[in-house]
CSV table of C-alpha atoms in Angstrom, one decimal:
chain,number,residue,atom,x,y,z
A,1,UNK,CA,-57.1,-43.1,-32.4
A,2,UNK,CA,-56.4,-44.0,-36.0
A,3,UNK,CA,-53.5,-46.3,-36.8
A,4,UNK,CA,-51.1,-44.8,-39.3
A,5,UNK,CA,-51.9,-47.6,-41.8
A,6,UNK,CA,-55.5,-46.4,-42.2
A,7,UNK,CA,-54.6,-42.8,-42.7
A,8,UNK,CA,-54.7,-42.1,-46.4
A,9,UNK,CA,-52.9,-38.8,-46.0
A,10,UNK,CA,-49.8,-40.3,-44.5
A,11,UNK,CA,-47.9,-41.0,-47.7
A,12,UNK,CA,-48.7,-37.5,-48.9
A,13,UNK,CA,-47.5,-36.0,-45.6
A,14,UNK,CA,-44.3,-37.9,-45.7
A,15,UNK,CA,-43.7,-36.8,-49.3
A,16,UNK,CA,-44.4,-33.3,-48.4
A,17,UNK,CA,-42.0,-33.5,-45.4
A,18,UNK,CA,-39.3,-35.0,-47.5
A,19,UNK,CA,-39.7,-32.3,-50.2
A,20,UNK,CA,-39.8,-29.6,-47.6
A,21,UNK,CA,-36.7,-31.0,-46.0
A,22,UNK,CA,-34.9,-31.2,-49.4
A,23,UNK,CA,-36.0,-27.8,-50.5
A,24,UNK,CA,-35.0,-25.9,-47.4
A,25,UNK,CA,-31.9,-28.0,-47.0
A,26,UNK,CA,-32.9,-28.9,-43.5
A,27,UNK,CA,-31.9,-32.3,-42.1
A,28,UNK,CA,-34.6,-34.6,-40.7
A,29,UNK,CA,-36.5,-33.4,-37.7
A,30,UNK,CA,-34.1,-35.2,-35.4
A,31,UNK,CA,-31.9,-32.7,-33.5
A,32,UNK,CA,-28.2,-33.3,-34.1
A,33,UNK,CA,-26.6,-35.7,-31.7
A,34,UNK,CA,-23.9,-33.3,-30.6
A,35,UNK,CA,-24.6,-29.6,-30.1
A,36,UNK,CA,-23.1,-27.4,-32.8
A,37,UNK,CA,-20.6,-25.7,-30.5
A,38,UNK,CA,-19.3,-29.0,-29.4
A,39,UNK,CA,-18.8,-30.1,-33.0
A,40,UNK,CA,-16.8,-26.9,-33.6
A,41,UNK,CA,-14.4,-27.7,-30.7
A,42,UNK,CA,-14.3,-31.4,-31.7
A,43,UNK,CA,-13.2,-30.5,-35.2
A,44,UNK,CA,-10.7,-27.8,-34.1
A,45,UNK,CA,-9.0,-30.3,-31.7
A,46,UNK,CA,-9.0,-33.1,-34.2
A,47,UNK,CA,-7.4,-30.8,-36.8
A,48,UNK,CA,-4.9,-29.5,-34.3
A,49,UNK,CA,-3.8,-32.9,-33.1
A,50,UNK,CA,-3.4,-34.1,-36.7
A,51,UNK,CA,-1.0,-31.2,-37.4
A,52,UNK,CA,0.9,-31.7,-34.1
A,53,UNK,CA,1.3,-35.4,-34.8
A,54,UNK,CA,2.4,-35.0,-38.5
A,55,UNK,CA,6.1,-35.8,-38.4
A,56,UNK,CA,6.5,-34.5,-41.9
A,57,UNK,CA,5.8,-30.9,-41.0
A,58,UNK,CA,8.5,-28.5,-39.8
A,59,UNK,CA,7.8,-26.7,-36.5
A,60,UNK,CA,7.3,-23.5,-38.5
A,61,UNK,CA,4.7,-25.2,-40.7
A,62,UNK,CA,3.0,-26.5,-37.6
A,63,UNK,CA,2.9,-23.1,-36.0
A,64,UNK,CA,1.4,-21.5,-39.0
A,65,UNK,CA,-1.3,-24.2,-39.3
A,66,UNK,CA,-2.1,-24.1,-35.6
A,67,UNK,CA,-2.4,-20.3,-35.9
A,68,UNK,CA,-4.8,-20.7,-38.8
A,69,UNK,CA,-7.0,-23.0,-36.6
A,70,UNK,CA,-6.9,-20.4,-33.8
A,71,UNK,CA,-7.8,-17.6,-36.2
A,72,UNK,CA,-10.7,-19.6,-37.7
A,73,UNK,CA,-12.2,-20.6,-34.4
A,74,UNK,CA,-11.6,-17.7,-32.0
A,75,UNK,CA,-13.8,-14.6,-32.0
A,76,UNK,CA,-11.0,-12.2,-31.2
A,77,UNK,CA,-13.2,-9.1,-31.4
A,78,UNK,CA,-15.4,-10.4,-28.6
A,79,UNK,CA,-12.5,-11.8,-26.6
A,80,UNK,CA,-10.5,-8.6,-26.8
A,81,UNK,CA,-13.6,-6.6,-25.7
A,82,UNK,CA,-14.3,-8.8,-22.8
A,83,UNK,CA,-10.7,-8.6,-21.6
A,84,UNK,CA,-10.9,-4.8,-21.5
A,85,UNK,CA,-14.3,-4.8,-19.8
A,86,UNK,CA,-15.7,-1.3,-19.0
A,87,UNK,CA,-12.6,0.4,-20.4
A,88,UNK,CA,-13.6,-0.7,-23.9
A,89,UNK,CA,-16.4,1.9,-24.0
A,90,UNK,CA,-14.1,4.8,-23.5
A,91,UNK,CA,-11.9,4.0,-26.5
A,92,UNK,CA,-12.2,5.7,-29.9
A,93,UNK,CA,-12.7,3.5,-33.0
A,94,UNK,CA,-9.1,3.8,-33.9
A,95,UNK,CA,-8.0,2.8,-30.4
A,96,UNK,CA,-10.3,-0.2,-30.5
A,97,UNK,CA,-9.0,-1.4,-33.8
A,98,UNK,CA,-5.4,-1.0,-32.7
A,99,UNK,CA,-6.0,-2.7,-29.4
A,100,UNK,CA,-7.9,-5.6,-31.0
A,101,UNK,CA,-5.2,-6.2,-33.5
A,102,UNK,CA,-2.4,-6.1,-31.0
A,103,UNK,CA,-4.3,-8.3,-28.6
A,104,UNK,CA,-5.0,-10.9,-31.4
A,105,UNK,CA,-1.3,-11.0,-32.3
A,106,UNK,CA,-0.4,-11.5,-28.7
A,107,UNK,CA,-2.8,-14.4,-28.1
A,108,UNK,CA,-1.8,-16.0,-31.4
A,109,UNK,CA,1.9,-15.8,-30.4
A,110,UNK,CA,1.3,-17.7,-27.2
A,111,UNK,CA,0.1,-20.6,-29.3
A,112,UNK,CA,3.7,-21.3,-30.0
A,113,UNK,CA,3.9,-23.0,-26.6
A,114,UNK,CA,1.5,-25.6,-27.8
A,115,UNK,CA,3.5,-26.6,-30.8
A,116,UNK,CA,6.8,-26.4,-29.0
A,117,UNK,CA,5.7,-28.4,-26.0
A,118,UNK,CA,3.4,-31.0,-27.5
A,119,UNK,CA,4.4,-34.5,-26.4
A,120,UNK,CA,1.9,-37.1,-27.5
A,121,UNK,CA,-0.9,-35.8,-25.3
A,122,UNK,CA,-4.5,-36.7,-26.2
A,123,UNK,CA,-7.7,-34.7,-25.7
A,124,UNK,CA,-10.8,-36.2,-24.1
A,125,UNK,CA,-14.2,-34.5,-24.4
A,126,UNK,CA,-15.9,-34.9,-21.1
A,127,UNK,CA,-19.0,-32.7,-21.2
A,128,UNK,CA,-20.8,-29.6,-22.4
A,129,UNK,CA,-23.3,-27.2,-20.9
A,130,UNK,CA,-25.3,-24.3,-22.0
A,131,UNK,CA,-24.8,-21.1,-20.0
A,132,UNK,CA,-27.5,-18.7,-18.9
A,133,UNK,CA,-26.5,-16.2,-21.7
A,134,UNK,CA,-26.8,-19.0,-24.3
A,135,UNK,CA,-23.0,-19.4,-24.6
A,136,UNK,CA,-21.8,-23.0,-24.5
A,137,UNK,CA,-19.0,-24.4,-22.4
A,138,UNK,CA,-17.2,-27.5,-23.7
A,139,UNK,CA,-15.1,-29.3,-21.2
A,140,UNK,CA,-12.0,-31.3,-22.2
A,141,UNK,CA,-9.1,-33.0,-20.5
A,142,UNK,CA,-5.6,-33.2,-21.8
A,143,UNK,CA,-4.3,-36.6,-21.0
A,144,UNK,CA,-0.8,-38.0,-21.3
A,145,UNK,CA,-0.1,-40.8,-23.7
A,146,UNK,CA,2.7,-43.2,-24.9
A,147,UNK,CA,5.9,-42.5,-22.9
A,148,UNK,CA,4.6,-39.2,-21.4
A,149,UNK,CA,2.5,-40.0,-18.3
A,150,UNK,CA,0.1,-42.4,-20.1
A,151,UNK,CA,-3.5,-42.0,-18.9
A,152,UNK,CA,-2.6,-39.2,-16.4
A,153,UNK,CA,-4.6,-36.0,-16.6
A,154,UNK,CA,-2.2,-33.1,-17.6
A,155,UNK,CA,-4.7,-30.3,-17.7
A,156,UNK,CA,-8.4,-29.4,-17.7
A,157,UNK,CA,-9.3,-27.1,-20.6
A,158,UNK,CA,-12.7,-25.6,-21.0
A,159,UNK,CA,-13.8,-23.7,-24.1
A,160,UNK,CA,-16.5,-21.1,-24.0
A,161,UNK,CA,-18.3,-20.5,-27.3
A,162,UNK,CA,-20.7,-17.8,-28.5
A,163,UNK,CA,-22.7,-17.7,-31.6
A,164,UNK,CA,-22.2,-14.6,-33.9
A,165,UNK,CA,-23.5,-14.4,-37.4
A,166,UNK,CA,-24.6,-18.1,-37.1
A,167,UNK,CA,-21.1,-19.2,-36.3
A,168,UNK,CA,-19.9,-20.7,-33.0
A,169,UNK,CA,-16.6,-19.3,-32.0
A,170,UNK,CA,-14.4,-19.5,-28.9
A,171,UNK,CA,-14.5,-16.5,-26.7
A,172,UNK,CA,-12.6,-17.8,-23.7
A,173,UNK,CA,-10.3,-20.7,-22.7
A,174,UNK,CA,-10.1,-21.9,-19.1
A,175,UNK,CA,-7.0,-23.9,-18.2
A,176,UNK,CA,-7.1,-25.6,-14.9
A,177,UNK,CA,-9.7,-23.2,-13.6
A,178,UNK,CA,-7.8,-20.1,-14.9
A,179,UNK,CA,-9.8,-18.2,-17.4
A,180,UNK,CA,-7.8,-16.4,-20.1
A,181,UNK,CA,-10.4,-13.6,-20.2
A,182,UNK,CA,-10.5,-13.2,-16.5
A,183,UNK,CA,-6.7,-13.2,-16.2
A,184,UNK,CA,-6.2,-10.6,-18.9
A,185,UNK,CA,-9.0,-8.6,-17.5
A,186,UNK,CA,-7.2,-8.3,-14.1
A,187,UNK,CA,-4.0,-7.4,-15.8
A,188,UNK,CA,-5.6,-4.8,-18.1
A,189,UNK,CA,-7.5,-3.2,-15.3
A,190,UNK,CA,-4.2,-2.6,-13.4
A,191,UNK,CA,-2.5,-1.3,-16.6
A,192,UNK,CA,-5.5,0.9,-17.6
A,193,UNK,CA,-5.7,2.4,-14.1
A,194,UNK,CA,-2.0,3.3,-14.1
A,195,UNK,CA,-1.2,4.2,-17.6
A,196,UNK,CA,-4.3,4.1,-19.8
A,197,UNK,CA,-4.8,2.7,-23.2
A,198,UNK,CA,-1.4,4.1,-24.5
A,199,UNK,CA,0.4,2.2,-21.8
A,200,UNK,CA,-1.6,-1.0,-22.7
A,201,UNK,CA,-0.9,-0.7,-26.4
A,202,UNK,CA,2.8,0.0,-25.7
A,203,UNK,CA,3.1,-3.1,-23.5
A,204,UNK,CA,1.2,-5.3,-26.1
A,205,UNK,CA,3.4,-4.1,-28.9
A,206,UNK,CA,6.6,-4.6,-26.9
A,207,UNK,CA,5.5,-8.1,-26.1
A,208,UNK,CA,4.6,-8.8,-29.7
A,209,UNK,CA,8.0,-7.6,-31.0
A,210,UNK,CA,9.8,-9.7,-28.3
A,211,UNK,CA,7.7,-12.8,-29.1
A,212,UNK,CA,8.1,-12.6,-32.8
A,213,UNK,CA,11.9,-12.7,-32.7
B,1,UNK,CA,7.0,-31.8,25.0
B,2,UNK,CA,9.5,-29.2,26.0
B,3,UNK,CA,8.2,-26.0,27.4
B,4,UNK,CA,11.0,-23.6,26.4
B,5,UNK,CA,10.2,-21.6,23.3
B,6,UNK,CA,13.4,-21.8,21.5
B,7,UNK,CA,13.8,-21.0,17.8
B,8,UNK,CA,15.6,-24.2,17.2
B,9,UNK,CA,15.9,-25.3,13.6
B,10,UNK,CA,18.9,-27.5,14.5
B,11,UNK,CA,18.8,-31.2,14.8
B,12,UNK,CA,18.0,-32.7,18.1
B,13,UNK,CA,21.0,-35.0,18.0
B,14,UNK,CA,23.2,-32.2,19.1
B,15,UNK,CA,21.2,-31.7,22.3
B,16,UNK,CA,22.0,-33.6,25.4
B,17,UNK,CA,19.7,-36.6,25.5
B,18,UNK,CA,17.7,-37.1,28.6
B,19,UNK,CA,16.9,-40.2,30.6
B,20,UNK,CA,14.1,-42.3,29.4
B,21,UNK,CA,13.5,-40.4,26.2
B,22,UNK,CA,13.3,-42.4,23.1
B,23,UNK,CA,14.5,-41.0,19.8
B,24,UNK,CA,10.9,-40.6,18.6
B,25,UNK,CA,9.9,-38.3,21.5
B,26,UNK,CA,13.0,-36.4,21.0
B,27,UNK,CA,12.1,-36.0,17.3
B,28,UNK,CA,8.5,-35.0,18.0
B,29,UNK,CA,9.9,-32.6,20.5
B,30,UNK,CA,12.2,-31.1,18.0
B,31,UNK,CA,9.5,-31.0,15.4
B,32,UNK,CA,7.2,-29.2,17.7
B,33,UNK,CA,9.6,-26.6,18.7
B,34,UNK,CA,10.5,-26.1,15.0
B,35,UNK,CA,6.8,-25.9,14.1
B,36,UNK,CA,6.2,-23.3,16.9
B,37,UNK,CA,9.1,-21.3,15.6
B,38,UNK,CA,7.6,-21.4,12.1
B,39,UNK,CA,4.2,-20.5,13.3
B,40,UNK,CA,5.7,-17.5,15.2
B,41,UNK,CA,7.5,-16.4,12.1
B,42,UNK,CA,4.4,-16.8,10.0
B,43,UNK,CA,2.2,-14.9,12.4
B,44,UNK,CA,4.7,-12.1,12.7
B,45,UNK,CA,5.0,-11.9,8.9
B,46,UNK,CA,1.3,-12.0,8.4
B,47,UNK,CA,0.7,-9.2,11.0
B,48,UNK,CA,3.5,-7.1,9.7
B,49,UNK,CA,2.4,-7.6,6.1
B,50,UNK,CA,-1.2,-6.7,6.7
B,51,UNK,CA,-0.6,-4.0,9.3
B,52,UNK,CA,-1.0,-1.1,6.9
B,53,UNK,CA,-3.4,-2.8,4.5
B,54,UNK,CA,-6.4,-1.1,3.0
B,55,UNK,CA,-9.7,-2.3,4.2
B,56,UNK,CA,-11.8,-2.9,1.1
B,57,UNK,CA,-13.6,-6.2,1.4
B,58,UNK,CA,-13.8,-6.6,-2.4
B,59,UNK,CA,-10.1,-6.1,-3.0
B,60,UNK,CA,-8.5,-9.6,-3.1
B,61,UNK,CA,-5.1,-8.0,-2.7
B,62,UNK,CA,-5.2,-5.4,0.1
B,63,UNK,CA,-1.4,-5.9,0.8
B,64,UNK,CA,-0.4,-5.1,-2.7
B,65,UNK,CA,2.6,-2.9,-2.0
B,66,UNK,CA,4.2,-5.4,0.4
B,67,UNK,CA,3.3,-8.3,-1.9
B,68,UNK,CA,4.9,-6.6,-4.9
B,69,UNK,CA,8.0,-6.1,-2.8
B,70,UNK,CA,8.3,-9.8,-1.9
B,71,UNK,CA,7.3,-10.7,-5.4
B,72,UNK,CA,10.3,-8.8,-6.7
B,73,UNK,CA,12.5,-10.3,-4.1
B,74,UNK,CA,11.4,-13.8,-5.1
B,75,UNK,CA,11.8,-13.0,-8.8
B,76,UNK,CA,15.3,-11.7,-8.0
B,77,UNK,CA,16.3,-14.9,-6.2
B,78,UNK,CA,14.9,-16.9,-9.0
B,79,UNK,CA,16.8,-14.9,-11.6
B,80,UNK,CA,20.2,-15.0,-9.9
B,81,UNK,CA,20.1,-18.4,-8.2
B,82,UNK,CA,17.1,-20.7,-8.8
B,83,UNK,CA,16.7,-20.5,-12.6
B,84,UNK,CA,20.4,-20.8,-13.4
B,85,UNK,CA,20.7,-23.8,-11.0
B,86,UNK,CA,17.6,-25.4,-12.5
B,87,UNK,CA,19.0,-24.9,-16.0
B,88,UNK,CA,22.3,-26.6,-15.1
B,89,UNK,CA,20.4,-29.3,-13.3
B,90,UNK,CA,18.2,-30.0,-16.4
B,91,UNK,CA,21.3,-30.0,-18.6
B,92,UNK,CA,23.6,-32.1,-16.5
B,93,UNK,CA,21.3,-34.7,-14.9
B,94,UNK,CA,19.7,-37.2,-17.3
B,95,UNK,CA,15.9,-37.2,-17.5
B,96,UNK,CA,15.3,-40.6,-15.9
B,97,UNK,CA,17.3,-39.6,-12.9
B,98,UNK,CA,15.4,-36.3,-12.6
B,99,UNK,CA,12.2,-38.1,-12.9
B,100,UNK,CA,13.3,-40.5,-10.1
B,101,UNK,CA,14.3,-37.6,-7.9
B,102,UNK,CA,11.1,-35.8,-8.5
B,103,UNK,CA,9.1,-38.9,-7.7
B,104,UNK,CA,11.1,-39.4,-4.5
B,105,UNK,CA,10.4,-35.8,-3.4
B,106,UNK,CA,6.7,-36.1,-4.2
B,107,UNK,CA,6.5,-39.3,-2.3
B,108,UNK,CA,8.2,-37.9,0.7
B,109,UNK,CA,5.5,-35.3,1.2
B,110,UNK,CA,2.7,-37.5,0.0
B,111,UNK,CA,1.3,-38.3,3.4
B,112,UNK,CA,0.2,-34.7,3.4
B,113,UNK,CA,-2.0,-35.5,0.4
B,114,UNK,CA,-3.4,-38.6,2.1
B,115,UNK,CA,-4.2,-36.7,5.3
B,116,UNK,CA,-6.0,-33.9,3.4
B,117,UNK,CA,-8.0,-36.4,1.3
B,118,UNK,CA,-9.2,-37.7,4.7
B,119,UNK,CA,-9.9,-34.2,6.1
B,120,UNK,CA,-12.0,-33.6,3.1
B,121,UNK,CA,-13.9,-36.9,3.5
B,122,UNK,CA,-12.6,-38.1,0.1
B,123,UNK,CA,-12.4,-41.7,1.3
B,124,UNK,CA,-11.8,-43.4,-2.0
B,125,UNK,CA,-9.1,-41.0,-3.1
B,126,UNK,CA,-7.6,-41.1,0.4
B,127,UNK,CA,-7.5,-44.9,0.3
B,128,UNK,CA,-6.0,-44.9,-3.2
B,129,UNK,CA,-3.4,-42.3,-2.2
B,130,UNK,CA,-2.5,-44.3,0.9
B,131,UNK,CA,-2.0,-47.4,-1.3
B,132,UNK,CA,0.0,-45.3,-3.8
B,133,UNK,CA,2.3,-44.1,-1.1
B,134,UNK,CA,2.7,-47.6,0.4
B,135,UNK,CA,3.4,-49.1,-3.0
B,136,UNK,CA,5.9,-46.4,-4.1
B,137,UNK,CA,7.7,-46.3,-0.8
B,138,UNK,CA,8.4,-50.0,-0.8
B,139,UNK,CA,8.3,-51.6,-4.2
B,140,UNK,CA,9.1,-48.2,-5.8
B,141,UNK,CA,12.2,-47.9,-3.5
B,142,UNK,CA,11.6,-44.8,-1.4
B,143,UNK,CA,9.3,-43.4,-4.1
B,144,UNK,CA,11.9,-43.2,-6.8
B,145,UNK,CA,10.0,-45.5,-9.1
B,146,UNK,CA,6.3,-44.6,-9.6
B,147,UNK,CA,4.8,-48.1,-9.9
B,148,UNK,CA,1.4,-47.0,-8.5
B,149,UNK,CA,0.3,-45.0,-11.5
B,150,UNK,CA,0.6,-48.1,-13.7
B,151,UNK,CA,-1.6,-49.9,-11.2
B,152,UNK,CA,-4.3,-47.3,-11.5
B,153,UNK,CA,-3.4,-45.2,-8.5
B,154,UNK,CA,-2.4,-41.8,-10.1
B,155,UNK,CA,-0.9,-39.0,-8.2
B,156,UNK,CA,-3.2,-36.3,-6.7
B,157,UNK,CA,-2.4,-32.9,-5.4
B,158,UNK,CA,-4.0,-31.8,-2.1
B,159,UNK,CA,-3.2,-29.6,0.8
B,160,UNK,CA,-4.6,-28.0,3.9
B,161,UNK,CA,-5.5,-24.7,2.1
B,162,UNK,CA,-7.9,-26.7,0.0
B,163,UNK,CA,-9.2,-28.5,3.0
B,164,UNK,CA,-9.9,-25.2,4.8
B,165,UNK,CA,-11.5,-23.9,1.6
B,166,UNK,CA,-13.8,-26.9,1.4
B,167,UNK,CA,-14.7,-26.4,5.0
B,168,UNK,CA,-15.9,-22.9,4.1
B,169,UNK,CA,-12.9,-20.8,5.2
B,170,UNK,CA,-12.5,-17.7,2.9
B,171,UNK,CA,-9.1,-17.2,1.4
B,172,UNK,CA,-8.4,-13.9,3.2
B,173,UNK,CA,-5.9,-11.5,1.7
B,174,UNK,CA,-3.6,-12.6,-1.1
B,175,UNK,CA,0.0,-12.9,0.2
B,176,UNK,CA,3.3,-13.3,-1.5
B,177,UNK,CA,5.4,-15.2,0.9
B,178,UNK,CA,9.2,-14.8,0.8
B,179,UNK,CA,10.6,-17.8,-1.0
B,180,UNK,CA,7.3,-19.7,-0.8
B,181,UNK,CA,5.6,-17.5,-3.4
B,182,UNK,CA,1.9,-16.8,-4.0
B,183,UNK,CA,-0.5,-17.7,-1.2
B,184,UNK,CA,-3.4,-16.4,0.8
B,185,UNK,CA,-3.8,-16.1,4.6
B,186,UNK,CA,-5.8,-19.4,4.5
B,187,UNK,CA,-3.4,-21.2,2.1
B,188,UNK,CA,-0.3,-20.3,4.1
B,189,UNK,CA,-1.4,-22.9,6.6
B,190,UNK,CA,-0.7,-25.6,4.0
B,191,UNK,CA,3.1,-25.3,4.6
B,192,UNK,CA,2.7,-25.9,8.4
B,193,UNK,CA,0.5,-28.9,7.9
B,194,UNK,CA,2.8,-30.3,5.2
B,195,UNK,CA,5.7,-29.8,7.5
B,196,UNK,CA,4.0,-31.7,10.3
B,197,UNK,CA,2.9,-34.4,7.9
B,198,UNK,CA,6.3,-35.1,6.4
B,199,UNK,CA,8.2,-38.1,7.9
B,200,UNK,CA,11.6,-36.4,7.7
B,201,UNK,CA,10.4,-33.8,10.1
B,202,UNK,CA,10.6,-36.4,12.9
B,203,UNK,CA,13.8,-38.1,11.8
B,204,UNK,CA,16.4,-35.7,13.4
B,205,UNK,CA,18.4,-35.6,10.2
B,206,UNK,CA,21.5,-33.5,10.4
B,207,UNK,CA,21.9,-30.3,8.4
B,208,UNK,CA,24.5,-32.1,6.3
B,209,UNK,CA,21.7,-34.1,4.8
B,210,UNK,CA,18.6,-31.8,5.1
B,211,UNK,CA,20.2,-28.7,3.5
B,212,UNK,CA,21.5,-30.4,0.3
B,213,UNK,CA,18.3,-32.5,0.1
B,214,UNK,CA,16.2,-29.3,0.4
B,215,UNK,CA,18.3,-27.5,-2.2
B,216,UNK,CA,17.9,-30.4,-4.7
B,217,UNK,CA,14.2,-30.5,-4.0
B,218,UNK,CA,13.9,-26.8,-4.6
B,219,UNK,CA,15.9,-26.9,-7.8
B,220,UNK,CA,14.0,-29.9,-9.1
B,221,UNK,CA,10.7,-28.2,-8.4
B,222,UNK,CA,12.0,-25.1,-10.2
B,223,UNK,CA,13.0,-27.2,-13.3
B,224,UNK,CA,9.5,-28.7,-13.4
B,225,UNK,CA,7.9,-25.3,-13.2
B,226,UNK,CA,10.1,-23.9,-16.0
B,227,UNK,CA,7.5,-24.6,-18.7
B,228,UNK,CA,4.8,-22.7,-16.8
B,229,UNK,CA,7.1,-19.7,-16.1
B,230,UNK,CA,8.2,-19.5,-19.7
B,231,UNK,CA,4.6,-19.4,-20.7
B,232,UNK,CA,3.9,-16.7,-18.1
B,233,UNK,CA,6.9,-14.6,-19.2
B,234,UNK,CA,5.7,-14.7,-22.8
B,235,UNK,CA,2.1,-14.1,-22.0
B,236,UNK,CA,1.9,-11.8,-19.1
B,237,UNK,CA,1.8,-8.0,-19.6
B,238,UNK,CA,1.8,-7.5,-15.8
B,239,UNK,CA,3.4,-10.7,-14.4
B,240,UNK,CA,2.5,-9.8,-10.8
B,241,UNK,CA,-1.2,-9.6,-11.6
B,242,UNK,CA,-1.0,-12.6,-13.9
B,243,UNK,CA,0.4,-14.7,-11.1
B,244,UNK,CA,-2.0,-13.4,-8.5
B,245,UNK,CA,-5.1,-13.9,-10.7
B,246,UNK,CA,-4.0,-17.3,-11.9
B,247,UNK,CA,-3.2,-18.4,-8.3
B,248,UNK,CA,-6.5,-17.2,-6.9
B,249,UNK,CA,-8.6,-18.7,-9.8
B,250,UNK,CA,-6.7,-22.0,-9.7
B,251,UNK,CA,-7.2,-22.4,-6.0
B,252,UNK,CA,-10.9,-21.5,-6.2
B,253,UNK,CA,-11.3,-24.0,-9.0
B,254,UNK,CA,-9.7,-26.7,-6.9
B,255,UNK,CA,-11.9,-26.0,-4.0
B,256,UNK,CA,-15.1,-26.0,-6.1
B,257,UNK,CA,-14.1,-28.9,-8.3
B,258,UNK,CA,-17.1,-30.7,-9.7
B,259,UNK,CA,-19.5,-27.9,-9.0
B,260,UNK,CA,-20.4,-26.2,-12.3
B,261,UNK,CA,-19.0,-22.8,-13.1
B,262,UNK,CA,-18.3,-21.6,-9.6
B,263,UNK,CA,-15.6,-19.5,-11.2
B,264,UNK,CA,-15.0,-17.3,-13.0
B,265,UNK,CA,-17.5,-14.6,-12.3
B,266,UNK,CA,-20.1,-14.9,-15.1
B,267,UNK,CA,-20.5,-11.1,-15.5
B,268,UNK,CA,-17.2,-10.9,-17.3
B,269,UNK,CA,-18.9,-12.5,-20.4
B,270,UNK,CA,-21.4,-9.7,-20.8
B,271,UNK,CA,-20.1,-7.3,-23.4
B,272,UNK,CA,-22.7,-4.7,-22.3
B,273,UNK,CA,-22.0,-4.8,-18.6
B,274,UNK,CA,-20.6,-1.6,-17.4
B,275,UNK,CA,-18.9,-3.0,-14.5
B,276,UNK,CA,-15.4,-2.9,-13.3
B,277,UNK,CA,-13.3,-6.0,-14.1
B,278,UNK,CA,-12.9,-8.6,-11.3
B,279,UNK,CA,-15.3,-6.9,-8.9
B,280,UNK,CA,-18.9,-6.9,-10.0
B,281,UNK,CA,-21.0,-8.2,-7.1
B,282,UNK,CA,-24.3,-6.7,-8.5
B,283,UNK,CA,-24.3,-8.3,-11.9
B,284,UNK,CA,-23.0,-11.8,-11.0
B,285,UNK,CA,-25.1,-14.4,-12.7
B,286,UNK,CA,-25.3,-17.9,-11.7
B,287,UNK,CA,-25.2,-20.5,-14.5
B,288,UNK,CA,-27.5,-23.4,-14.9
B,289,UNK,CA,-26.7,-26.9,-16.0
B,290,UNK,CA,-29.5,-28.3,-18.1
B,291,UNK,CA,-28.2,-31.8,-18.2
């Protein structure tokens, strides 16, 4: 085996590799230390905590900024579709659009509970795993801090992410073992079986009107 | 142990004491007859609840109509009595006192947590929880001050339903118990074991003490749940199904803690799966953990 020092081609290869890297914009051959989906969750959480802890913001400002983070990081089309399961296929395009929009508003509205109830909690990343279908699950723990149960686990929150158009976005949230998609799915099944899409849209819209007051 | 089967929920002090009986045997006696009474009621309820149930093994809620009935009863009681009482309680009683009361009630039933830690062979947690209970019961003055958390002995939550689940017992049908709320046939046993594992069960306390104490416990618990229930009321389109699904998923999660992705069913993440929600035995996919 030749030692690298005696290989006259080495400097040229290095140069080529550098140029190739620079031209294509690729980082060095090393894989990133954290998987991309984890970085997405990391950033979303860091941004959200910064907003929640900013004492200069009014609670309305906080809500709007938190909503923006949710809108940027959640794939509502996929989430809405998963929540409806097999019933999604039977819908017309107009029904799908109306349903997705109403669902999105509904989920965004529930984020109010985060801004209203935030009390110094911290978020710890505890792990990630790739699922069989190439989704990623990022596991976090919400932990009390300062005068609010310091160090005690408040909740387990898992984020499931899927890549679409080269962007990792959240498609499900699991809080203390309760998956948002699975929970909505059970409810929507019951509603679809008893009143169909019109009933579901009516209930979503009623909820949205009530929650926006 | 007495042989008569007497639905006695009264205190044993009112009974004529017998020769040679210590207070403890008297109390255990009373506790046993109360427990037998509760078991009889629970069995009766369970059989009457599930008498006309559908027999679909994939349906987690075969007693839906009876469950919905009791769900509405419980919601009604909550609306007219519990929630108003909890709101007043939160408004009138300062937070430090509420925290102290809550700690005290938690500590009172904490032996149940220790016992179930041990049933599940969680020796370290069991030891920690026993230490926690000992520290809070003494230095923490009957559990009012939670000194143990500061010493690295945080509170855990455990019960006999989780024990049975870890032993491999299936949940059985979902049940909404009057006043106790969401449960399953398996999880309903938790109340009996908690009752047997609570020191006050054996103390022969008079009604004058147990009823107000129980009421404050209930109201305190309701006030602590308020945040969750407000979330549910804003989020749920069908609150009954929301509660059922959340309860079943949460309990499954607790039983399979530490094992990757036992729940939820992975087929729900397949946009092309043409399966019905919640029951999709043919397309269930296991997940792998590459780490």
